[in-house]
């Protein structure tokens, strides 16, 4: 039997399990035009549905869950986690029922600010974090010591991290001013930016994520604010 990706499966199996009826009976329901998927009558027993397909049999709604996508301006001092004993979490910033079922797409350190994405669509978040997809993340960085052109080459060449036994992928560093750089990464290793500047004994004083893929943090969002993504943003974020 062919395994379906996460959250996907055959319509007939879904109805059969949900209504506790045989696949034969499901076929009958479909033939009698008593089943709608996303508002249209369907008769294809092998139709593949996912967890966001709205499925109705007669007047009974078997499944109706909306995919949700949010961008949030993470302030410093807030943890990228669902629970924390000492600090406010990113999810604490989302009010009431809006919060249900959401997870974070990647993390930022406690003292990093900027763009964070939240969703209940694990297929979307997986696509964003797959190394092959090369979704770039851009950070604005303020440093303790002046930058030199040597940094540009070192970031582009990649750096070997002994603890994980990996060499970082080519990263782009742009010198914005004496103490400010813009860095673009296509991966997210533990404290990656701080560790890369650490090679030059240069401490990161401020770190702010400006964008993920083609999506920029909305400049009208104050720290702690969030808004839903538009349908175009959800699709258009990928390179
Ligand atoms: N690199 C870091 O060091 N910290 C972050 O939060 C993100 C990238």
Short mmCIF file of C-alpha atoms and ligand atoms in Angstrom, two decimals:
data_model
loop_
_atom_site.label_atom_id
_atom_site.label_comp_id
_atom_site.label_asym_id
_atom_site.label_seq_id
_atom_site.Cartn_x
_atom_site.Cartn_y
_atom_site.Cartn_z
CA UNK A 1 0.00 0.00 0.00
CA UNK A 2 1.34 3.44 -0.95
CA UNK A 3 2.04 5.58 2.11
CA UNK A 4 0.69 9.13 1.91
CA UNK A 5 2.61 12.12 3.22
CA UNK A 6 1.71 13.51 6.65
CA UNK A 7 -1.96 14.51 7.01
CA UNK A 8 -2.98 13.05 3.63
CA UNK A 9 -5.03 9.96 2.85
CA UNK A 10 -7.80 8.45 0.78
CA UNK A 11 -11.28 9.88 1.11
CA UNK A 12 -12.98 6.47 1.31
CA UNK A 13 -10.76 5.34 4.17
CA UNK A 14 -11.32 8.60 6.04
CA UNK A 15 -15.14 8.36 5.81
CA UNK A 16 -15.13 4.67 6.61
CA UNK A 17 -13.12 5.24 9.82
CA UNK A 18 -14.94 8.41 10.85
CA UNK A 19 -18.46 7.02 10.31
CA UNK A 20 -17.61 3.41 11.24
CA UNK A 21 -19.02 2.05 7.98
CA UNK A 22 -17.58 -0.29 5.33
CA UNK A 23 -15.76 0.98 2.24
CA UNK A 24 -18.63 -0.51 0.21
CA UNK A 25 -21.08 1.72 2.07
CA UNK A 26 -18.80 4.71 1.48
CA UNK A 27 -18.87 3.95 -2.25
CA UNK A 28 -22.65 4.02 -2.09
CA UNK A 29 -22.65 7.41 -0.35
CA UNK A 30 -20.36 8.79 -3.05
CA UNK A 31 -22.48 7.34 -5.86
CA UNK A 32 -25.57 8.87 -4.29
CA UNK A 33 -23.88 12.29 -4.32
CA UNK A 34 -24.08 12.69 -0.57
CA UNK A 35 -20.45 13.66 0.01
CA UNK A 36 -18.82 17.05 -0.59
CA UNK A 37 -15.13 17.93 -0.38
CA UNK A 38 -14.40 21.64 -0.14
CA UNK A 39 -17.94 22.42 -1.23
CA UNK A 40 -18.15 20.19 -4.34
CA UNK A 41 -19.84 16.81 -4.69
CA UNK A 42 -17.32 14.04 -5.31
CA UNK A 43 -17.59 10.43 -6.47
CA UNK A 44 -13.93 9.42 -6.72
CA UNK A 45 -13.28 6.78 -4.05
CA UNK A 46 -9.53 7.18 -4.37
CA UNK A 47 -9.55 10.95 -3.96
CA UNK A 48 -6.66 12.10 -1.75
CA UNK A 49 -7.64 14.53 0.97
CA UNK A 50 -5.59 16.30 3.62
CA UNK A 51 -6.27 17.61 7.10
CA UNK A 52 -7.47 20.93 5.68
CA UNK A 53 -10.04 19.43 3.27
CA UNK A 54 -13.60 20.22 4.40
CA UNK A 55 -15.59 16.99 4.27
CA UNK A 56 -19.35 16.86 4.66
CA UNK A 57 -21.63 13.82 4.44
CA UNK A 58 -25.28 14.81 4.13
CA UNK A 59 -25.42 17.67 6.64
CA UNK A 60 -22.75 16.26 8.92
CA UNK A 61 -19.39 18.04 8.89
CA UNK A 62 -16.74 15.32 9.34
CA UNK A 63 -13.75 17.64 9.09
CA UNK A 64 -13.36 21.41 8.76
CA UNK A 65 -10.02 22.73 9.86
CA UNK A 66 -8.50 25.83 8.36
CA UNK A 67 -4.82 26.08 7.65
CA UNK A 68 -3.43 29.08 9.53
CA UNK A 69 -0.25 31.02 8.91
CA UNK A 70 0.97 33.95 11.00
CA UNK A 71 3.97 36.27 10.95
CA UNK A 72 5.03 37.64 14.31
CA UNK A 73 7.53 40.29 15.34
CA UNK A 74 9.40 38.53 18.14
CA UNK A 75 10.69 40.92 20.78
CA UNK A 76 13.91 40.15 22.65
CA UNK A 77 13.36 38.41 26.01
CA UNK A 78 10.67 36.08 24.62
CA UNK A 79 11.44 32.38 24.16
CA UNK A 80 10.84 30.52 20.87
CA UNK A 81 9.05 27.65 22.60
CA UNK A 82 5.58 26.57 23.59
CA UNK A 83 6.28 26.50 27.34
CA UNK A 84 8.93 28.04 29.58
CA UNK A 85 9.15 28.40 33.34
CA UNK A 86 10.99 31.70 33.40
CA UNK A 87 10.10 33.67 30.30
CA UNK A 88 7.14 34.58 28.17
CA UNK A 89 6.94 32.40 25.06
CA UNK A 90 6.14 33.37 21.48
CA UNK A 91 2.85 31.46 21.82
CA UNK A 92 1.94 33.54 24.91
CA UNK A 93 1.84 36.53 22.55
CA UNK A 94 -1.00 34.98 20.50
CA UNK A 95 -4.37 35.62 22.05
CA UNK A 96 -7.09 33.17 22.99
CA UNK A 97 -8.27 30.51 20.61
CA UNK A 98 -6.06 31.79 17.79
CA UNK A 99 -3.26 29.97 19.55
CA UNK A 100 -4.76 26.44 19.14
CA UNK A 101 -2.67 23.93 17.23
CA UNK A 102 0.03 26.37 16.13
CA UNK A 103 3.70 25.53 16.06
CA UNK A 104 6.80 27.58 15.35
CA UNK A 105 8.68 27.37 12.07
CA UNK A 106 12.27 27.45 13.35
CA UNK A 107 13.53 29.30 16.39
CA UNK A 108 15.29 32.47 17.38
CA UNK A 109 17.45 32.90 20.47
CA UNK A 110 16.04 34.63 23.55
CA UNK A 111 17.87 37.88 22.80
CA UNK A 112 17.19 37.82 19.03
CA UNK A 113 14.25 39.81 17.64
CA UNK A 114 12.44 39.73 14.33
CA UNK A 115 10.43 37.57 12.00
CA UNK A 116 8.95 34.36 13.35
CA UNK A 117 6.40 32.22 11.51
CA UNK A 118 3.66 30.14 13.14
CA UNK A 119 1.33 27.65 11.48
CA UNK A 120 -0.77 24.53 12.02
CA UNK A 121 0.30 23.23 8.58
CA UNK A 122 3.23 20.90 9.21
CA UNK A 123 3.74 20.22 5.50
CA UNK A 124 4.37 23.93 4.89
CA UNK A 125 6.75 24.26 7.85
CA UNK A 126 8.65 21.14 6.76
CA UNK A 127 9.10 22.58 3.27
CA UNK A 128 10.50 25.77 4.78
CA UNK A 129 13.03 23.94 6.91
CA UNK A 130 14.18 21.29 4.40
CA UNK A 131 17.87 21.97 3.59
CA UNK A 132 17.26 21.19 -0.11
CA UNK A 133 14.74 24.00 -0.40
CA UNK A 134 17.47 26.52 0.47
CA UNK A 135 15.07 29.01 1.98
CA UNK A 136 17.31 31.96 2.87
CA UNK A 137 17.01 33.82 6.17
CA UNK A 138 18.37 37.32 6.46
CA UNK A 139 19.60 38.88 9.70
CA UNK A 140 20.62 42.39 10.65
CA UNK A 141 23.58 42.19 13.03
CA UNK A 142 25.23 44.84 15.23
CA UNK A 143 28.69 43.97 16.50
CA UNK A 144 30.98 45.02 19.31
CA UNK A 145 34.04 45.55 17.07
CA UNK A 146 34.46 46.98 13.56
CA UNK A 147 33.99 44.64 10.59
CA UNK A 148 36.65 44.02 7.95
CA UNK A 149 36.41 42.60 4.42
CA UNK A 150 37.93 39.32 5.68
CA UNK A 151 34.56 38.47 7.19
CA UNK A 152 32.90 38.38 3.76
CA UNK A 153 35.17 35.63 2.47
CA UNK A 154 35.12 33.62 5.70
CA UNK A 155 31.30 33.58 5.73
CA UNK A 156 31.18 32.66 2.02
CA UNK A 157 33.70 29.82 2.46
CA UNK A 158 31.82 28.27 5.37
CA UNK A 159 33.19 27.50 8.82
CA UNK A 160 33.90 24.15 10.38
CA UNK A 161 32.10 23.51 13.69
CA UNK A 162 33.84 20.84 15.64
CA UNK A 163 30.94 20.04 18.02
CA UNK A 164 28.61 19.01 15.20
CA UNK A 165 31.36 18.03 12.73
CA UNK A 166 29.84 20.17 9.98
CA UNK A 167 30.96 22.97 7.71
CA UNK A 168 28.43 25.75 7.38
CA UNK A 169 26.96 26.34 3.94
CA UNK A 170 28.11 29.43 2.05
CA UNK A 171 26.64 32.48 3.78
CA UNK A 172 26.44 35.98 2.40
CA UNK A 173 27.73 38.84 4.52
CA UNK A 174 27.20 42.43 3.49
CA UNK A 175 28.96 45.19 5.41
CA UNK A 176 26.29 47.83 6.06
CA UNK A 177 28.48 50.09 8.20
CA UNK A 178 31.50 49.81 10.46
CA UNK A 179 29.62 47.83 13.15
CA UNK A 180 26.60 46.57 11.21
CA UNK A 181 26.31 43.59 8.85
CA UNK A 182 23.50 41.89 7.00
CA UNK A 183 23.91 38.11 6.91
CA UNK A 184 21.98 35.64 4.78
CA UNK A 185 21.97 31.95 5.73
CA UNK A 186 20.33 28.97 4.06
CA UNK A 187 20.40 26.88 7.24
CA UNK A 188 19.88 27.39 10.95
CA UNK A 189 22.55 25.83 13.12
CA UNK A 190 22.61 26.35 16.87
CA UNK A 191 23.57 30.01 17.62
CA UNK A 192 25.00 30.03 14.10
CA UNK A 193 25.49 33.75 13.60
CA UNK A 194 26.92 34.33 17.07
CA UNK A 195 29.33 31.44 16.63
CA UNK A 196 30.42 32.61 13.17
CA UNK A 197 31.27 36.08 14.46
CA UNK A 198 32.80 34.38 17.49
CA UNK A 199 35.55 33.13 15.14
CA UNK A 200 36.65 36.75 14.89
CA UNK A 201 36.25 37.29 18.66
CA UNK A 202 33.57 39.78 17.72
CA UNK A 203 30.50 39.74 19.94
CA UNK A 204 27.01 40.09 18.49
CA UNK A 205 25.32 42.97 20.34
CA UNK A 206 21.99 42.96 18.45
CA UNK A 207 20.50 40.34 16.16
CA UNK A 208 17.27 40.80 14.24
CA UNK A 209 15.74 38.53 11.57
CA UNK A 210 14.45 40.61 8.69
CA UNK A 211 13.17 37.96 6.30
CA UNK A 212 12.55 34.29 5.56
CA UNK A 213 12.61 33.36 1.89
CA UNK A 214 10.85 36.09 -0.02
CA UNK A 215 8.83 37.16 3.01
CA UNK A 216 9.92 40.31 4.85
CA UNK A 217 8.85 41.24 8.37
CA UNK A 218 6.04 43.75 7.99
CA UNK A 219 7.46 47.09 9.16
CA UNK A 220 4.07 48.09 10.57
CA UNK A 221 4.23 45.26 13.14
CA UNK A 222 5.52 46.47 16.52
CA UNK A 223 7.50 43.97 18.65
CA UNK A 224 5.00 41.43 19.99
CA UNK A 225 2.44 42.05 17.21
CA UNK A 226 1.41 39.51 14.59
CA UNK A 227 -0.84 39.18 11.57
CA UNK A 228 -2.08 36.40 9.27
CA UNK A 229 -0.18 35.82 6.04
CA UNK A 230 -2.01 36.38 2.78
CA UNK A 231 -2.53 33.42 0.44
CA UNK A 232 0.10 34.91 -1.89
CA UNK A 233 2.62 35.19 0.94
CA UNK A 234 2.09 31.53 1.95
CA UNK A 235 2.92 30.33 -1.57
CA UNK A 236 5.32 33.10 -2.56
CA UNK A 237 7.73 32.65 0.36
CA UNK A 238 9.60 29.83 -1.44
CA UNK A 239 12.56 30.67 -3.69
N1 LIG B 1 21.88 32.82 14.78
C1 LIG B 1 22.02 33.03 16.12
O1 LIG B 1 23.12 33.01 16.66
N2 LIG B 1 20.91 33.27 16.82
C2 LIG B 1 19.65 33.33 16.28
O2 LIG B 1 18.67 33.57 16.98
C3 LIG B 1 19.55 33.12 14.90
C4 LIG B 1 20.67 32.86 14.16
#
